[in-house]
Amino acid sequence: MSHPVEASPVPASTAPALWIIKTGVAPAPLRAAHGDFEDWIAQGLRAGPGGSALQIRTLDARALPEWPAQDEIAGVVVTGSPAMVTDREAWSERTAQWLVRLVQGATPLLGICYGHQLLAHALGGEVAHHPAGLEIGSVAVQCLPAAAGDPLLGGLPLEFAAHTVHEQSVRRLPAGAVPLAANGHEAHHAFRAGPCAWGVQFHPEFTQTVMQDYVRLFAPSLHRGGVDVQALHAAVAATPAANGLLARFASLAQGSGSGSASQSQAG
């Protein structure tokens, strides 16, 4: 896959914004029907009270952008990607270095799927192909004890439905990271690093329709693997608890002030 390499200037900003860091594009059939990763994330961020007034900006990490200044950032969301963290592409490693600075500065940060894995890698964790292979569809995820006091996941039920599609995962958390959610397939479905940086392996930005279309897209390889694709597709369900994390993150980021989220409960 080729990527643009020109530097992308950051537009002038008058107030801190929520920044979506794009690490890849959704498959073409899904883009045509639903838009791209950043569109789904922006919709989720705006779903809470006052969401229509949020200032949301997108940067493509693959274009080697100039990162926004600290006073321009209310929070950062890192998207999923068809890329693999273990390929350690130059743009990805550069983004990982920036994520470390965000964590050190207590900037609210949420990594989703690839973003979750990249955050763990950046902080010294281990990412690899999952030995059990692909996890796809609507799955049950269980909150771990530390989630009860977590600023982002604390409002979730003990078990909730979430959408997933991933072949790699965080095999070892970074030192000091707090595990927050898991299931039988994935031991690290969510974690927190520091007071306000989170990674989630599942996809809070996916709608039920997007997840159904991912199952259709993967159907040929799933069939070859002996998966009952019809049953998998039929089991795709709404995931309101998982989807609500984006609006909750937006609220936390806007309420924290740039770099001040260290005052939030760390659990």
XYZ file of N, CA and C in Angstrom:
801
model
N 0.841 -1.184 0.000
C 0.000 0.000 0.000
C 0.879 1.238 0.000
N 0.637 2.188 -0.916
C 1.424 3.410 -0.935
C 0.736 4.478 -0.119
N 1.507 5.377 0.446
C 0.989 6.447 1.273
C 1.596 7.761 0.828
N 0.846 8.869 0.996
C 1.431 10.161 0.686
C 2.524 10.482 1.682
N 3.503 11.257 1.246
C 4.633 11.552 2.116
C 4.816 13.036 2.358
N 4.053 13.902 1.653
C 4.228 15.326 1.846
C 3.753 15.738 3.236
N 4.460 16.720 3.824
C 4.030 17.253 5.107
C 2.679 17.929 4.942
N 1.811 17.735 5.919
C 0.481 18.329 5.886
C 0.393 19.403 6.957
N 0.279 20.695 6.574
C 0.255 21.748 7.585
C -1.006 21.689 8.429
N -0.875 22.031 9.696
C -2.008 22.075 10.601
C -2.662 23.437 10.488
N -3.968 23.515 10.261
C -4.620 24.805 10.144
C -4.607 25.552 11.468
N -4.621 26.872 11.378
C -4.643 27.685 12.590
C -5.911 27.404 13.376
N -5.813 27.417 14.681
C -6.942 27.093 15.539
C -7.094 28.171 16.595
N -8.332 28.472 16.924
C -8.586 29.469 17.957
C -8.970 28.837 19.285
N -9.247 27.566 19.290
C -9.638 26.875 20.518
C -9.197 25.429 20.418
N -8.959 24.785 21.566
C -8.578 23.362 21.510
C -9.642 22.532 20.796
N -9.193 21.601 19.998
C -10.098 20.756 19.217
C -9.898 19.301 19.591
N -10.866 18.491 19.227
C -10.703 17.043 19.260
C -10.104 16.637 17.918
N -8.967 15.959 17.967
C -8.241 15.591 16.766
C -8.417 14.100 16.503
N -8.859 13.762 15.304
C -8.932 12.373 14.855
C -7.685 12.104 14.024
N -6.859 11.168 14.471
C -5.629 10.815 13.772
C -5.916 9.577 12.931
N -5.909 9.782 11.634
C -6.308 8.750 10.675
C -5.098 7.872 10.361
N -5.226 6.575 10.548
C -4.117 5.647 10.291
C -4.395 4.687 9.144
N -5.470 4.895 8.446
C -5.811 4.037 7.328
C -7.194 4.388 6.819
N -7.657 3.638 5.836
C -8.982 3.867 5.256
C -9.803 2.587 5.354
N -11.094 2.763 5.471
C -12.010 1.627 5.478
C -12.050 1.001 4.087
N -12.433 -0.269 3.991
C -12.554 -0.907 2.667
C -13.480 -0.105 1.756
N -13.172 -0.108 0.465
C -13.897 0.721 -0.500
C -15.412 0.532 -0.460
N -15.941 -0.701 -0.374
C -17.398 -0.833 -0.340
C -18.026 -0.161 0.884
N -17.323 -0.190 2.008
C -17.854 0.451 3.201
C -17.756 1.968 3.103
N -16.646 2.454 2.525
C -16.520 3.907 2.345
C -17.636 4.437 1.458
N -17.941 3.692 0.397
C -18.980 4.131 -0.526
C -20.345 4.197 0.146
N -20.574 3.279 1.062
C -21.892 3.208 1.700
C -22.010 4.054 2.956
N -20.908 4.197 3.693
C -21.011 4.769 5.041
C -20.038 5.908 5.331
N -19.115 6.219 4.418
C -18.052 7.152 4.756
C -16.862 6.408 5.325
N -15.893 7.167 5.856
C -14.649 6.561 6.311
C -14.563 6.572 7.838
N -13.458 5.996 8.349
C -13.286 5.854 9.798
C -13.539 7.169 10.539
N -12.966 8.264 10.030
C -13.089 9.527 10.746
C -14.527 10.031 10.785
N -15.310 9.684 9.765
C -16.715 10.088 9.755
C -17.487 9.366 10.854
N -17.228 8.072 11.004
C -17.921 7.295 12.026
C -17.528 7.781 13.417
N -16.242 8.060 13.604
C -15.768 8.518 14.914
C -16.346 9.886 15.241
N -16.328 10.795 14.269
C -16.876 12.131 14.506
C -18.349 12.054 14.881
N -19.079 11.178 14.220
C -20.495 11.020 14.556
C -20.658 10.561 16.002
N -19.826 9.625 16.429
C -19.903 9.158 17.810
C -19.510 10.232 18.804
N -18.474 11.003 18.497
C -18.053 12.082 19.391
C -19.149 13.122 19.557
N -19.905 13.364 18.498
C -20.950 14.386 18.531
C -22.266 13.882 19.103
N -22.334 12.611 19.500
C -23.607 12.012 19.906
C -24.088 12.477 21.275
N -23.208 13.054 22.081
C -23.596 13.479 23.420
C -24.178 14.876 23.436
N -24.611 15.341 24.621
C -25.130 16.700 24.749
C -24.101 17.736 24.296
N -24.538 18.680 23.497
C -23.634 19.708 23.005
C -22.688 19.243 21.931
N -22.889 18.039 21.423
C -21.956 17.476 20.457
C -21.880 18.242 19.153
N -22.975 18.881 18.777
C -22.978 19.614 17.510
C -22.022 20.794 17.529
N -21.644 21.256 18.724
C -20.744 22.409 18.826
C -19.274 22.007 18.911
N -18.983 20.709 18.943
C -17.599 20.273 19.074
C -16.774 20.692 17.863
N -15.558 21.114 18.126
C -14.607 21.374 17.054
C -13.787 20.103 16.854
N -13.950 19.466 15.692
C -13.283 18.198 15.393
C -12.445 18.387 14.141
N -11.184 17.986 14.210
C -10.265 18.075 13.072
C -9.650 16.703 12.822
N -9.278 16.458 11.585
C -8.684 15.179 11.196
C -7.313 15.403 10.586
N -6.343 14.587 11.003
C -5.013 14.554 10.398
C -4.718 13.124 9.961
N -4.161 12.967 8.782
C -3.754 11.653 8.291
C -2.311 11.413 8.715
N -2.103 10.486 9.626
C -0.752 10.216 10.140
C 0.184 9.767 9.035
N -0.342 9.125 7.996
C 0.482 8.597 6.927
C 1.074 9.699 6.056
N 0.502 10.910 6.158
C 0.989 12.042 5.371
C 2.094 12.812 6.095
N 2.592 12.262 7.202
C 3.665 12.888 7.972
C 3.326 14.331 8.326
N 2.207 14.533 9.021
C 1.771 15.897 9.302
C 2.622 16.566 10.380
N 2.489 17.872 10.426
C 2.975 18.623 11.586
C 1.930 18.426 12.678
N 2.349 17.915 13.825
C 1.387 17.653 14.888
C 0.876 18.971 15.466
N -0.369 19.017 15.896
C -0.894 20.252 16.482
C -0.165 20.605 17.777
N -0.119 21.899 18.071
C 0.471 22.362 19.323
C -0.393 21.935 20.496
N 0.211 21.822 21.664
C -0.506 21.334 22.833
C -1.752 22.165 23.133
N -1.653 23.480 22.966
C -2.808 24.325 23.292
C -3.902 24.260 22.239
N -3.682 23.514 21.154
C -4.708 23.293 20.139
C -5.449 21.977 20.347
N -5.057 21.210 21.371
C -5.589 19.858 21.553
C -6.456 19.775 22.808
N -7.719 19.397 22.619
C -8.559 19.018 23.758
C -8.463 17.520 24.002
N -8.339 16.769 22.930
C -8.215 15.324 23.024
C -7.880 14.752 21.663
N -7.444 13.499 21.643
C -7.008 12.833 20.414
C -7.638 11.448 20.345
N -8.167 11.102 19.171
C -8.660 9.752 18.898
C -7.862 9.196 17.728
N -7.293 8.008 17.886
C -6.519 7.361 16.829
C -7.371 6.246 16.239
N -7.525 6.264 14.920
C -8.438 5.341 14.252
C -7.864 3.929 14.131
N -8.725 3.042 13.671
C -8.294 1.733 13.222
C -7.646 1.824 11.853
N -7.168 0.683 11.357
C -6.448 0.665 10.091
C -6.338 -0.766 9.586
N -6.291 -0.967 8.265
C -5.948 -2.294 7.741
C -4.455 -2.590 7.851
N -3.642 -1.593 8.212
C -2.205 -1.806 8.406
C -1.963 -2.642 9.657
N -0.734 -3.087 9.822
C -0.347 -3.880 10.980
C 0.731 -3.144 11.763
N 0.516 -2.999 13.062
C 1.494 -2.307 13.903
C 2.858 -2.981 13.814
N 2.865 -4.305 13.677
C 4.133 -5.041 13.657
C 4.967 -4.761 12.407
N 4.358 -4.148 11.377
C 5.141 -3.769 10.199
C 6.053 -2.579 10.501
N 5.733 -1.850 11.547
C 6.554 -0.720 12.018
C 6.906 0.236 10.883
N 5.909 0.592 10.116
C 6.133 1.569 9.061
C 6.571 2.899 9.664
N 7.324 3.672 8.887
C 7.927 4.904 9.410
C 6.874 5.862 9.954
N 5.758 6.022 9.226
C 4.727 6.937 9.693
C 4.121 6.457 11.013
N 4.004 5.138 11.159
C 3.409 4.560 12.366
C 4.322 4.740 13.571
N 5.604 4.487 13.371
C 6.556 4.665 14.465
C 6.663 6.141 14.866
N 6.581 7.018 13.882
C 6.589 8.452 14.182
C 5.361 8.836 15.020
N 4.208 8.274 14.647
C 2.983 8.536 15.408
C 3.094 7.982 16.823
N 3.696 6.810 16.959
C 3.886 6.212 18.284
C 4.694 7.136 19.189
N 5.738 7.755 18.640
C 6.548 8.671 19.439
C 5.725 9.866 19.911
N 4.843 10.344 19.048
C 3.977 11.457 19.442
C 2.991 11.032 20.530
N 2.466 9.817 20.431
C 1.533 9.329 21.449
C 2.196 9.288 22.824
N 3.470 8.924 22.868
C 4.185 8.928 24.143
C 4.178 10.332 24.741
N 4.407 11.337 23.907
C 4.412 12.712 24.404
C 3.032 13.116 24.915
N 1.989 12.660 24.234
C 0.638 12.971 24.692
C 0.360 12.339 26.050
N 0.763 11.092 26.216
C 0.554 10.424 27.501
C 1.341 11.142 28.599
N 2.571 11.488 28.319
C 3.399 12.189 29.298
C 2.807 13.549 29.663
N 2.111 14.179 28.720
C 1.498 15.470 28.980
C 0.076 15.390 29.491
N -0.397 14.175 29.809
C -1.762 13.963 30.313
C -2.803 14.555 29.373
N -2.598 14.362 28.069
C -3.575 14.764 27.064
C -4.580 13.640 26.883
N -5.878 13.907 26.963
C -6.869 12.845 26.748
C -6.678 12.167 25.393
N -6.613 10.849 25.414
C -6.244 10.078 24.228
C -7.035 8.777 24.203
N -7.577 8.455 23.033
C -8.299 7.195 22.854
C -7.813 6.536 21.578
N -7.237 5.337 21.695
C -6.828 4.558 20.537
C -7.823 3.447 20.279
N -8.236 3.309 19.028
C -9.227 2.305 18.643
C -8.580 1.276 17.727
N -8.627 0.005 18.082
C -8.121 -1.117 17.290
C -6.648 -0.888 16.948
N -6.315 -0.462 15.734
C -4.912 -0.155 15.426
C -4.384 0.900 16.396
N -5.202 1.908 16.700
C -4.782 2.941 17.638
C -4.518 2.396 19.024
N -5.317 1.451 19.452
C -5.144 0.753 20.731
C -3.813 -0.009 20.741
N -3.566 -0.736 19.672
C -2.327 -1.504 19.584
C -1.114 -0.585 19.483
N -1.248 0.509 18.726
C -0.135 1.435 18.569
C 0.203 2.116 19.891
N -0.806 2.453 20.661
C -0.568 3.048 21.977
C 0.185 2.075 22.874
N -0.240 0.821 22.897
C 0.455 -0.177 23.712
C 1.897 -0.342 23.244
N 2.098 -0.444 21.942
C 3.457 -0.570 21.383
C 4.309 0.638 21.753
N 3.738 1.829 21.629
C 4.487 3.058 21.907
C 4.998 3.090 23.333
N 4.225 2.532 24.251
C 4.559 2.594 25.678
C 5.339 1.379 26.162
N 5.718 0.505 25.231
C 6.553 -0.633 25.602
C 5.843 -1.958 25.697
N 4.570 -2.026 25.306
C 3.857 -3.294 25.285
C 4.195 -4.101 24.041
N 3.573 -5.251 23.905
C 3.855 -6.151 22.779
C 2.598 -6.357 21.946
N 2.727 -6.209 20.645
C 1.634 -6.428 19.702
C 2.039 -7.552 18.759
N 1.108 -8.456 18.467
C 1.396 -9.570 17.561
C 0.092 -10.116 17.017
N 0.195 -10.994 16.027
C -0.984 -11.697 15.548
C -1.565 -12.536 16.687
N -2.886 -12.522 16.772
C -3.535 -13.322 17.806
C -3.434 -14.801 17.430
N -3.015 -15.653 18.358
C -2.866 -17.079 18.018
C -4.162 -17.761 17.612
N -5.307 -17.217 18.049
C -6.594 -17.804 17.679
C -7.163 -17.200 16.400
N -6.429 -16.282 15.787
C -6.869 -15.712 14.528
C -7.846 -14.570 14.681
N -8.643 -14.383 13.638
C -9.542 -13.239 13.519
C -10.654 -13.289 14.559
N -10.915 -12.126 15.176
C -12.134 -11.939 15.974
C -12.998 -10.949 15.207
N -14.212 -11.378 14.858
C -15.083 -10.533 14.049
C -16.525 -10.723 14.474
N -17.281 -9.641 14.435
C -18.695 -9.686 14.755
C -19.006 -8.968 16.044
N -20.255 -9.103 16.473
C -20.685 -8.548 17.757
C -20.360 -9.558 18.846
N -19.559 -9.152 19.814
C -19.091 -10.074 20.851
C -19.414 -9.505 22.227
N -19.437 -10.372 23.209
C -19.610 -9.942 24.595
C -18.247 -9.621 25.185
N -18.157 -8.475 25.848
C -16.930 -8.034 26.502
C -17.244 -7.817 27.976
N -16.350 -8.265 28.833
C -16.555 -8.133 30.276
C -15.646 -7.049 30.849
N -16.219 -6.205 31.697
C -15.415 -5.222 32.413
C -14.618 -5.919 33.507
N -13.382 -5.522 33.672
C -12.536 -6.023 34.744
C -12.684 -5.117 35.969
N -12.239 -5.558 37.155
C -12.499 -4.785 38.387
C -12.092 -3.321 38.310
N -10.964 -3.010 37.669
C -10.491 -1.625 37.631
C -11.404 -0.718 36.832
N -12.250 -1.289 35.980
C -13.131 -0.458 35.163
C -14.155 0.290 36.006
N -14.490 -0.250 37.162
C -15.523 0.379 37.988
C -15.167 1.809 38.369
N -13.899 2.100 38.574
C -13.484 3.434 38.953
C -12.863 4.227 37.828
N -13.023 3.742 36.605
C -12.353 4.398 35.483
C -13.181 5.556 34.951
N -12.545 6.695 34.630
C -13.306 7.843 34.133
C -14.061 7.589 32.838
N -13.536 6.720 31.968
C -14.180 6.466 30.679
C -15.077 5.239 30.717
N -14.582 4.118 31.227
C -15.335 2.871 31.195
C -16.198 2.655 32.434
N -16.101 3.538 33.406
C -16.797 3.327 34.673
C -18.306 3.231 34.553
N -18.885 3.788 33.514
C -20.335 3.741 33.375
C -20.850 2.529 32.617
N -19.963 1.647 32.180
C -20.399 0.488 31.406
C -20.972 -0.606 32.300
N -21.906 -1.396 31.782
C -22.342 -2.583 32.526
C -21.201 -3.582 32.645
N -21.336 -4.542 33.557
C -20.274 -5.530 33.744
C -20.008 -6.318 32.476
N -21.029 -6.554 31.669
C -20.858 -7.184 30.366
C -21.611 -6.364 29.335
N -20.971 -6.124 28.205
C -21.610 -5.315 27.168
C -21.235 -5.874 25.799
N -22.037 -5.552 24.807
C -21.785 -5.984 23.436
C -20.919 -4.953 22.731
N -20.014 -5.443 21.884
C -19.137 -4.560 21.119
C -18.833 -5.210 19.782
N -18.507 -4.372 18.804
C -18.162 -4.865 17.470
C -16.643 -5.024 17.361
N -16.215 -6.085 16.690
C -14.785 -6.347 16.557
C -14.457 -6.824 15.144
N -13.258 -6.459 14.702
C -12.651 -7.073 13.523
C -11.149 -6.812 13.624
N -10.410 -7.847 14.060
C -8.961 -7.684 14.227
C -8.274 -9.046 14.182
N -7.062 -9.014 13.610
C -6.210 -10.196 13.578
C -5.039 -10.061 14.538
N -4.561 -8.841 14.739
C -3.515 -8.589 15.729
C -4.148 -8.087 17.013
N -3.389 -8.178 18.097
C -3.891 -7.699 19.381
C -2.710 -7.356 20.278
N -3.024 -6.755 21.407
C -2.001 -6.459 22.406
C -1.766 -7.740 23.197
N -0.610 -8.337 23.001
C -0.301 -9.585 23.685
C 0.273 -9.356 25.070
N 0.882 -8.190 25.291
C 1.394 -7.828 26.614
C 1.208 -6.330 26.794
N 0.587 -5.954 27.902
C 0.357 -4.543 28.180
C 1.655 -3.841 28.568
N 1.732 -2.532 28.342
C 2.902 -1.788 28.824
C 2.967 -1.816 30.346
N 4.151 -1.633 30.880
C 4.322 -1.568 32.337
C 3.456 -0.443 32.897
N 2.728 -0.758 33.942
C 1.902 0.238 34.609
C 0.528 0.437 34.018
N 0.254 -0.161 32.860
C -1.069 -0.028 32.252
C -2.099 -0.795 33.071
N -3.318 -0.291 33.077
C -4.398 -0.889 33.873
C -5.366 -1.610 32.933
N -5.488 -2.941 33.010
C -6.450 -3.650 32.168
C -7.878 -3.353 32.608
N -8.752 -3.087 31.644
C -10.110 -2.648 31.970
C -11.204 -3.556 31.424
N -10.935 -4.301 30.342
C -11.974 -5.147 29.753
C -11.333 -6.284 28.984
N -12.067 -7.402 28.890
C -11.546 -8.605 28.240
C -12.720 -9.487 27.837
N -12.412 -10.527 27.051
C -13.361 -11.621 26.852
C -12.572 -12.896 26.607
N -13.258 -13.963 26.256
C -12.573 -15.237 26.103
C -11.557 -15.261 24.988
N -11.726 -14.421 23.993
C -10.774 -14.368 22.878
C -9.644 -13.397 23.174
N -9.981 -12.245 23.728
C -9.056 -11.128 23.826
C -8.865 -10.692 25.278
N -7.653 -10.909 25.800
C -7.370 -10.579 27.199
C -7.261 -9.087 27.441
N -7.034 -8.301 26.375
C -6.795 -6.868 26.542
C -7.713 -6.077 25.610
N -9.011 -6.157 25.873
C -9.952 -5.414 25.031
C -9.948 -3.929 25.367
N -9.495 -3.565 26.554
C -9.381 -2.151 26.908
C -8.354 -2.006 28.021
N -7.624 -0.890 27.988
C -6.681 -0.586 29.062
C -6.550 0.926 29.189
N -6.020 1.341 30.310
C -5.704 2.755 30.518
C -4.235 2.878 30.852
N -3.587 3.910 30.311
C -2.198 4.233 30.634
C -2.174 5.650 31.181
N -1.663 5.816 32.393
C -1.703 7.136 33.000
C -3.134 7.510 33.343
N -3.384 8.784 33.575
C -4.718 9.185 34.026
C -5.759 9.237 32.930
N -5.353 9.423 31.654
C -6.388 9.724 30.652
C -6.017 9.276 29.245
N -5.294 8.179 29.109
C -5.032 7.586 27.799
C -5.603 6.176 27.799
N -6.468 5.900 26.828
C -7.151 4.604 26.769
C -6.933 3.947 25.411
N -6.893 2.632 25.420
C -6.934 1.849 24.207
C -8.104 0.892 24.280
N -8.860 0.768 23.189
C -9.940 -0.228 23.108
C -9.753 -1.031 21.828
N -9.718 -2.342 21.965
C -9.564 -3.209 20.792
C -10.849 -3.254 19.983
N -11.980 -3.171 20.640
C -13.270 -3.181 19.942
C -13.512 -1.817 19.284
N -14.594 -1.747 18.511
C -14.862 -0.566 17.688
C -16.106 0.178 18.182
N -15.951 1.199 19.021
C -17.119 1.958 19.456
C -17.740 2.801 18.349
N -17.010 2.994 17.249
C -17.520 3.819 16.143
C -18.366 3.035 15.150
N -18.359 1.693 15.219
C -19.112 0.884 14.267
C -20.602 0.914 14.605
N -21.433 1.118 13.588
C -22.858 0.881 13.730
C -23.146 -0.592 13.445
N -24.355 -0.999 13.710
C -24.746 -2.373 13.418
C -24.619 -2.659 11.926
N -24.993 -1.692 11.096
C -24.919 -1.882 9.646
C -23.479 -1.983 9.164
N -22.600 -1.144 9.713
C -21.182 -1.236 9.350
C -20.635 -2.610 9.704
N -20.979 -3.118 10.886
C -20.476 -4.430 11.294
C -21.018 -5.518 10.369
N -22.272 -5.436 9.996
C -22.836 -6.421 9.076
C -22.103 -6.407 7.739
N -21.747 -5.213 7.288
C -21.037 -5.115 6.011
C -19.618 -5.664 6.116
N -18.973 -5.512 7.283
C -17.657 -6.128 7.470
C -17.767 -7.650 7.409
N -18.805 -8.209 8.010
C -18.985 -9.663 7.957
C -19.166 -10.115 6.511
N -19.952 -9.373 5.744
C -20.127 -9.711 4.325
C -18.793 -9.641 3.576
N -18.001 -8.624 3.881
C -16.723 -8.448 3.204
C -15.782 -9.616 3.483
N -15.788 -10.096 4.728
C -14.891 -11.186 5.114
C -15.493 -12.569 4.814
N -16.704 -12.611 4.282
C -17.414 -13.882 4.125
C -16.613 -14.950 3.382
N -15.958 -14.639 2.262
C -15.234 -15.718 1.557
C -14.175 -16.394 2.418
N -13.353 -15.613 3.115
C -12.319 -16.228 3.947
C -12.924 -16.908 5.169
N -14.008 -16.365 5.690
C -14.673 -17.007 6.825
C -15.256 -18.351 6.415
N -15.869 -18.392 5.233
C -16.393 -19.665 4.716
C -15.282 -20.700 4.622
N -14.140 -20.285 4.085
C -13.019 -21.216 3.950
C -12.532 -21.715 5.299
N -12.701 -20.914 6.314
C -12.293 -21.311 7.660
C -13.346 -22.094 8.410
N -14.456 -22.388 7.748
C -15.499 -23.194 8.366
C -16.462 -22.421 9.238
N -16.472 -21.093 9.134
C -17.372 -20.271 9.944
C -18.750 -20.235 9.309
N -19.784 -20.330 10.121
C -21.157 -20.174 9.660
C -21.423 -18.682 9.501
N -21.194 -18.161 8.320
C -21.278 -16.720 8.086
C -22.707 -16.222 8.253
N -23.665 -17.013 7.852
C -25.062 -16.599 7.994
C -25.401 -16.389 9.468
N -24.961 -17.310 10.310
C -25.223 -17.173 11.751
C -24.447 -15.988 12.332
N -23.211 -15.807 11.889
C -22.402 -14.690 12.362
C -23.064 -13.361 11.991
N -23.552 -13.274 10.763
C -24.214 -12.059 10.307
C -25.492 -11.813 11.099
N -26.254 -12.869 11.328
C -27.519 -12.728 12.061
C -27.299 -12.312 13.510
N -26.135 -12.639 14.049
C -25.840 -12.323 15.448
C -25.347 -10.889 15.647
N -25.097 -10.178 14.563
C -24.667 -8.781 14.703
C -25.798 -7.976 15.335
N -25.474 -7.257 16.386
C -26.489 -6.578 17.187
C -26.093 -5.128 17.428
N -27.022 -4.362 17.927
C -26.720 -2.997 18.361
C -25.783 -3.051 19.565
N -24.914 -2.046 19.689
C -23.932 -2.015 20.779
C -23.952 -0.638 21.451
N -25.067 -0.271 22.077
C -25.188 1.096 22.600
C -24.182 1.443 23.686
N -23.828 0.491 24.540
C -22.879 0.793 25.618
C -21.504 1.107 25.038
N -21.046 0.277 24.100
C -19.748 0.527 23.477
C -19.771 1.818 22.673
N -20.840 2.031 21.896
C -20.930 3.237 21.080
C -20.882 4.509 21.926
N -21.441 4.438 23.134
C -21.500 5.611 23.986
C -20.153 6.082 24.500
N -19.112 5.252 24.361
C -17.795 5.657 24.857
C -17.244 6.876 24.117
N -17.586 7.038 22.854
C -17.044 8.164 22.097
C -17.583 9.486 22.628
N -18.882 9.573 22.851
C -19.438 10.806 23.410
C -18.913 11.045 24.816
N -18.727 9.976 25.570
C -18.191 10.141 26.912
C -16.744 10.633 26.861
N -15.957 10.108 25.914
C -14.589 10.596 25.771
C -14.586 12.076 25.396
N -15.466 12.467 24.475
C -15.546 13.878 24.085
C -15.853 14.753 25.281
N -16.766 14.305 26.131
C -17.108 15.071 27.329
C -15.929 15.175 28.285
N -15.219 14.068 28.486
C -14.047 14.093 29.360
C -12.977 15.033 28.810
N -12.724 14.945 27.513
C -11.686 15.770 26.905
C -12.039 17.248 26.978
N -13.279 17.577 26.686
C -13.691 18.976 26.722
C -13.705 19.525 28.149
N -14.011 18.654 29.096
C -14.079 19.105 30.487
C -12.738 19.185 31.174
N -11.734 18.492 30.615
C -10.448 18.416 31.297
C -9.603 19.652 31.077
N -9.762 20.285 29.916
C -8.812 21.324 29.534
C -7.548 20.652 29.050
N -6.861 21.253 28.112
C -5.669 20.637 27.532
C -4.626 20.371 28.583
N -4.271 19.071 28.689
C -3.182 18.704 29.591
C -3.553 18.663 31.037
N -4.848 18.860 31.395
C -5.184 18.911 32.812
C -5.993 17.719 33.271
N -6.134 16.690 32.441
C -6.961 15.546 32.793
C -6.363 14.728 33.909
N -5.161 15.059 34.361
C -4.576 14.334 35.467
C -5.371 14.521 36.742
N -6.310 15.476 36.735
C -7.144 15.657 37.906
C -8.293 14.644 37.935
N -8.519 13.940 36.810
C -9.562 12.922 36.779
C -9.151 11.742 37.643
N -10.136 10.991 38.095
C -9.842 9.790 38.885
C -9.084 8.801 38.037
N -7.994 8.294 38.539
C -7.169 7.360 37.785
C -7.445 5.925 38.166
N -8.181 5.672 39.223
C -8.507 4.295 39.616
C -7.342 3.576 40.232
